[in-house]
Amino acid sequence: MSSTEQRSDHVTVFDTTLRDGEQAPGISLDVSEKVEIAEQLARLRVDVVEGGFPVSSQGDFEAVRAIADGVGTEREAPTVAALARCNREDVERAAESIKPAHSQRIHVFLSTSEIHRHAMLRDASEDDVVAQAVEGVKRAREVTDDVEFSPQDATRTDLDFLYRIVEETVAAGATTVNIPDTVGYALPHDFGATIGEIVRRVGGPDSDVAISVHCHNDLGLAVANSLEAVRNGARQVEVAVNGIGERAGNCSLEELVMAVRTRNDLLGRTTRVYTPEIARTSRSVSGLTGYPVQYNKAVVGRNAFAHESGIHQHGVMADRLTYEIMRAEDVGVAGSQIVLGKHSGRRAFVGELERMGYDLTAEQVSRAFERFKELADRKVEIADNDLEAILADEVSASSDEAYEIADIEVSGGTVAEPSATVRLRRAGDGVEATETATGDGMIDAACGAIRRAVGIDATLASFNVNAVTAGVDALGGVTVQVEVDGQRFTGRGVSTDVVEASARAYLNALNKSVRLRHRRQEPVTATP
Ligand code: KIV
Ligand code: ZN
C-alpha cells in the first residue's frame, strides 16, 4: 500500500512544517536543517512531507531535492510534495525537485475568493481562475499522477464558485483537493458542513478523490476546524509541528494527531503517526527554527504532564488517569533517560546513536564523540536529551562551517567591564583570527569578538536559552536569530556553559551568512 493510499478510517497526515511552517516570521532553515527535520518527520511516520516552494528560491529547490533524494528514497518513505502556482515554470521546478522520491506529489494552488481575485490576480474573473487552475492541474498530471489542488482563501470564497472549481479541478485530474482556511476565518460547525458538502460532491468519503483541509489558527480554531472536517469526511489534514506557520500558525500536528487518537471513540479514525516520536520532533523543530514552545502548549509543552496542586498530585499518584487523558510515554515525554557516562567508550556511544535512530557520517560521529567526551568531563550523567542536543548541534555545524571556535575566554562581571577574547579557526586553510571585545555582558562581549573575527556586520534579532535537562550541570541550548544585510539567519549552540553555548549559536548563524555569500561569490569584508 503506498503511503498516501486512502481508506475511509485513515486520516492522511500531510506535514507542511518545512513549507508553511517555515513561512513564519523570522524562520529560515537551510538545506541541512530541512533535511534533518524531514528525517525526523519520516521517523514520526507522517504520510506526506511538503518540503518547500521550489520556485521561490534556489535554497528551497535544493532542500526539496535533498529531501526527495534522502528520506524520499527510503523504505516506507513518506510522499514528498512540492508547492507550485499554476504556471509552467512553477510546475516544472516543483517536478524537478521531487524527481528522486519514490512517491511524488505536486501541490498547485490558486486564489479563489473575491478579495484575492481582485487584489492578487488583477481582477481575474471566475472563468479565468477556473481555466488557470485546470491548466495547472493538467500540467502537474503530466509529471505525476499524485496532484493536489488548493483554492486559496477557500473559506472566503463564494460557495457555488468553490464547488465549481473543486469539481472542475477533479475532472482535470486532481487526486486530492485541499480546502485551505487561509486566514483562519472559519468556525467549526460551518466549516464542517462545507466540507461535508464537498465530500458528497466528489463521490463520498470512499471516492478516489481525497478532500483535505489546511487550517490556519488566527482565531485559535485550527485544530477544532480540522477535526470537524475529519468528522465530515475529510481524508487528509495539513499540519505543522508545534503549530508553526504564517501569522498565528497552522493546525498543530501533535494536537491533531493526539485528538484523533484519544477520541477514537467519537471520531472512529486513525493516523499512522508513531506518537512516541512526537516530543523529539517538537524539540528538533523548536531548536532548529528558534521558535520556543510555550510552557502550557497542549501535548508538547513542558507543563502538559506536570501537576502542581496538591489535590492533583494526590490523584495522579493514586492513578494517573485521574488528571491525565494521554500517557506521557505515548508522546515521548516520559522523562529523559540516563544513557551514558564519563567512562562510556566510542562503541557504547555509537550503539546509543543507532538506538536513537541516527544515521550519521563517519565525520559527524567523530565530531559528536569529541563533544560527548568534553561534555562527560563536565557532567556526570549524559541523558538521551543531551545526546540529541549535541548531535543536532553537530549536524548543523559540521555541514561545511566556515569558522569554528578554537578558544574563548571571558572576564569581568558586575564590577569590571565584561570582556571576551575569541580565537576562531577558518575551515579549509586553518588560518586563525583572535579578537577581543567588551560589551554589556559576557555574552554580548563574546558575540562582539566573534563579529570582529569573522568580519561581518550583524545585529542580534532574537536570543533564546533553555535547559536541555534538569540539574545545575544541565546543558544549555541557545538559539539566536541574527540579521545580516536585511536577511535573518538562525544559529544554535549547546554547552554546559551558557556563554559558550551563546557564542556557538552566534557563530553558527554568522557561518550561514558567510556560506550564502560564498555561494553568491561576494567578498566578506572586514568591518572597521
Ligand atoms: O494557507 C494557504 O492557503 C496555503 C495554501 C498554499 C495551501 O498555505
Ligand atoms: Zn497556509
CSV table of N, CA and C in Angstrom, one decimal, residues 3 10-15 37-49 75-79 253 257 271-278 281:
chain,number,residue,atom,x,y,z
A,3,SER,N,2.1,5.2,0.6
A,3,SER,CA,1.9,5.9,1.9
A,3,SER,C,0.7,6.8,1.9
A,10,HIS,N,-8.7,6.0,7.7
A,10,HIS,CA,-7.3,6.5,7.9
A,10,HIS,C,-7.3,8.0,7.5
A,11,VAL,N,-6.7,8.8,8.4
A,11,VAL,CA,-6.5,10.2,8.1
A,11,VAL,C,-5.1,10.4,7.6
A,12,THR,N,-4.9,10.9,6.4
A,12,THR,CA,-3.6,11.2,5.9
A,12,THR,C,-3.0,12.4,6.5
A,13,VAL,N,-1.8,12.3,7.1
A,13,VAL,CA,-1.2,13.4,7.8
A,13,VAL,C,-0.2,14.0,6.8
A,14,PHE,N,-0.5,15.2,6.4
A,14,PHE,CA,0.3,16.0,5.4
A,14,PHE,C,1.0,17.0,6.2
A,15,ASP,N,2.4,16.9,6.3
A,15,ASP,CA,3.1,17.8,7.1
A,15,ASP,C,3.7,19.0,6.3
A,37,ILE,N,15.0,17.9,9.7
A,37,ILE,CA,13.6,17.8,10.1
A,37,ILE,C,12.9,16.8,9.3
A,38,ALA,N,13.1,16.7,8.0
A,38,ALA,CA,12.4,15.7,7.2
A,38,ALA,C,12.7,14.3,7.7
A,39,GLU,N,14.0,14.1,8.1
A,39,GLU,CA,14.4,12.7,8.6
A,39,GLU,C,13.5,12.4,9.9
A,40,GLN,N,13.4,13.4,10.7
A,40,GLN,CA,12.6,13.2,11.9
A,40,GLN,C,11.1,13.0,11.6
A,41,LEU,N,10.6,13.7,10.6
A,41,LEU,CA,9.2,13.5,10.2
A,41,LEU,C,9.0,12.1,9.6
A,42,ALA,N,10.1,11.6,9.0
A,42,ALA,CA,10.0,10.2,8.5
A,42,ALA,C,9.9,9.2,9.7
A,43,ARG,N,10.7,9.5,10.7
A,43,ARG,CA,10.7,8.6,11.9
A,43,ARG,C,9.3,8.7,12.6
A,44,LEU,N,8.7,9.9,12.5
A,44,LEU,CA,7.4,10.1,13.1
A,44,LEU,C,6.3,9.4,12.2
A,45,ARG,N,6.7,9.1,11.0
A,45,ARG,CA,5.8,8.4,10.1
A,45,ARG,C,4.6,9.2,9.6
A,46,VAL,N,4.9,10.5,9.3
A,46,VAL,CA,3.8,11.2,8.6
A,46,VAL,C,3.7,10.7,7.2
A,47,ASP,N,2.5,10.9,6.6
A,47,ASP,CA,2.3,10.3,5.2
A,47,ASP,C,3.0,11.2,4.1
A,48,VAL,N,2.9,12.5,4.3
A,48,VAL,CA,3.4,13.4,3.2
A,48,VAL,C,4.2,14.5,3.9
A,49,VAL,N,5.4,14.7,3.3
A,49,VAL,CA,6.3,15.8,3.7
A,49,VAL,C,6.3,16.9,2.6
A,75,ARG,N,12.9,3.0,2.5
A,75,ARG,CA,11.8,2.1,2.6
A,75,ARG,C,10.7,2.7,3.3
A,76,GLU,N,9.5,2.5,2.9
A,76,GLU,CA,8.3,3.2,3.6
A,76,GLU,C,8.5,4.7,3.7
A,77,ALA,N,9.0,5.2,2.6
A,77,ALA,CA,9.3,6.7,2.6
A,77,ALA,C,7.9,7.5,2.6
A,78,PRO,N,7.9,8.6,3.2
A,78,PRO,CA,6.7,9.5,3.0
A,78,PRO,C,6.7,10.0,1.6
A,79,THR,N,5.5,10.4,1.1
A,79,THR,CA,5.4,11.1,-0.2
A,79,THR,C,6.1,12.4,0.0
A,253,LEU,N,0.4,19.6,14.5
A,253,LEU,CA,0.4,18.2,14.2
A,253,LEU,C,0.1,17.4,15.5
A,257,VAL,N,-3.1,15.0,16.0
A,257,VAL,CA,-2.9,13.5,16.0
A,257,VAL,C,-3.3,12.9,17.3
A,271,THR,N,-4.5,7.6,12.6
A,271,THR,CA,-3.4,8.1,11.7
A,271,THR,C,-2.3,7.1,11.8
A,272,ARG,N,-1.3,7.2,10.9
A,272,ARG,CA,-0.1,6.3,11.0
A,272,ARG,C,1.0,6.8,11.8
A,273,VAL,N,0.8,8.0,12.4
A,273,VAL,CA,1.9,8.6,13.2
A,273,VAL,C,2.4,7.8,14.3
A,274,TYR,N,3.7,7.7,14.5
A,274,TYR,CA,4.3,6.9,15.6
A,274,TYR,C,4.4,7.9,16.7
A,275,THR,N,3.4,8.0,17.6
A,275,THR,CA,3.4,9.1,18.6
A,275,THR,C,4.5,9.2,19.5
A,276,PRO,N,5.2,8.1,19.9
A,276,PRO,CA,6.4,8.3,20.8
A,276,PRO,C,7.5,9.2,20.3
A,277,GLU,N,7.4,9.5,19.0
A,277,GLU,CA,8.4,10.4,18.4
A,277,GLU,C,8.0,11.8,18.4
A,278,ILE,N,6.8,12.1,19.0
A,278,ILE,CA,6.2,13.5,18.9
A,278,ILE,C,7.1,14.5,19.7
A,281,THR,N,10.3,15.3,17.9
A,281,THR,CA,10.1,16.1,16.7
A,281,THR,C,9.9,17.5,17.1
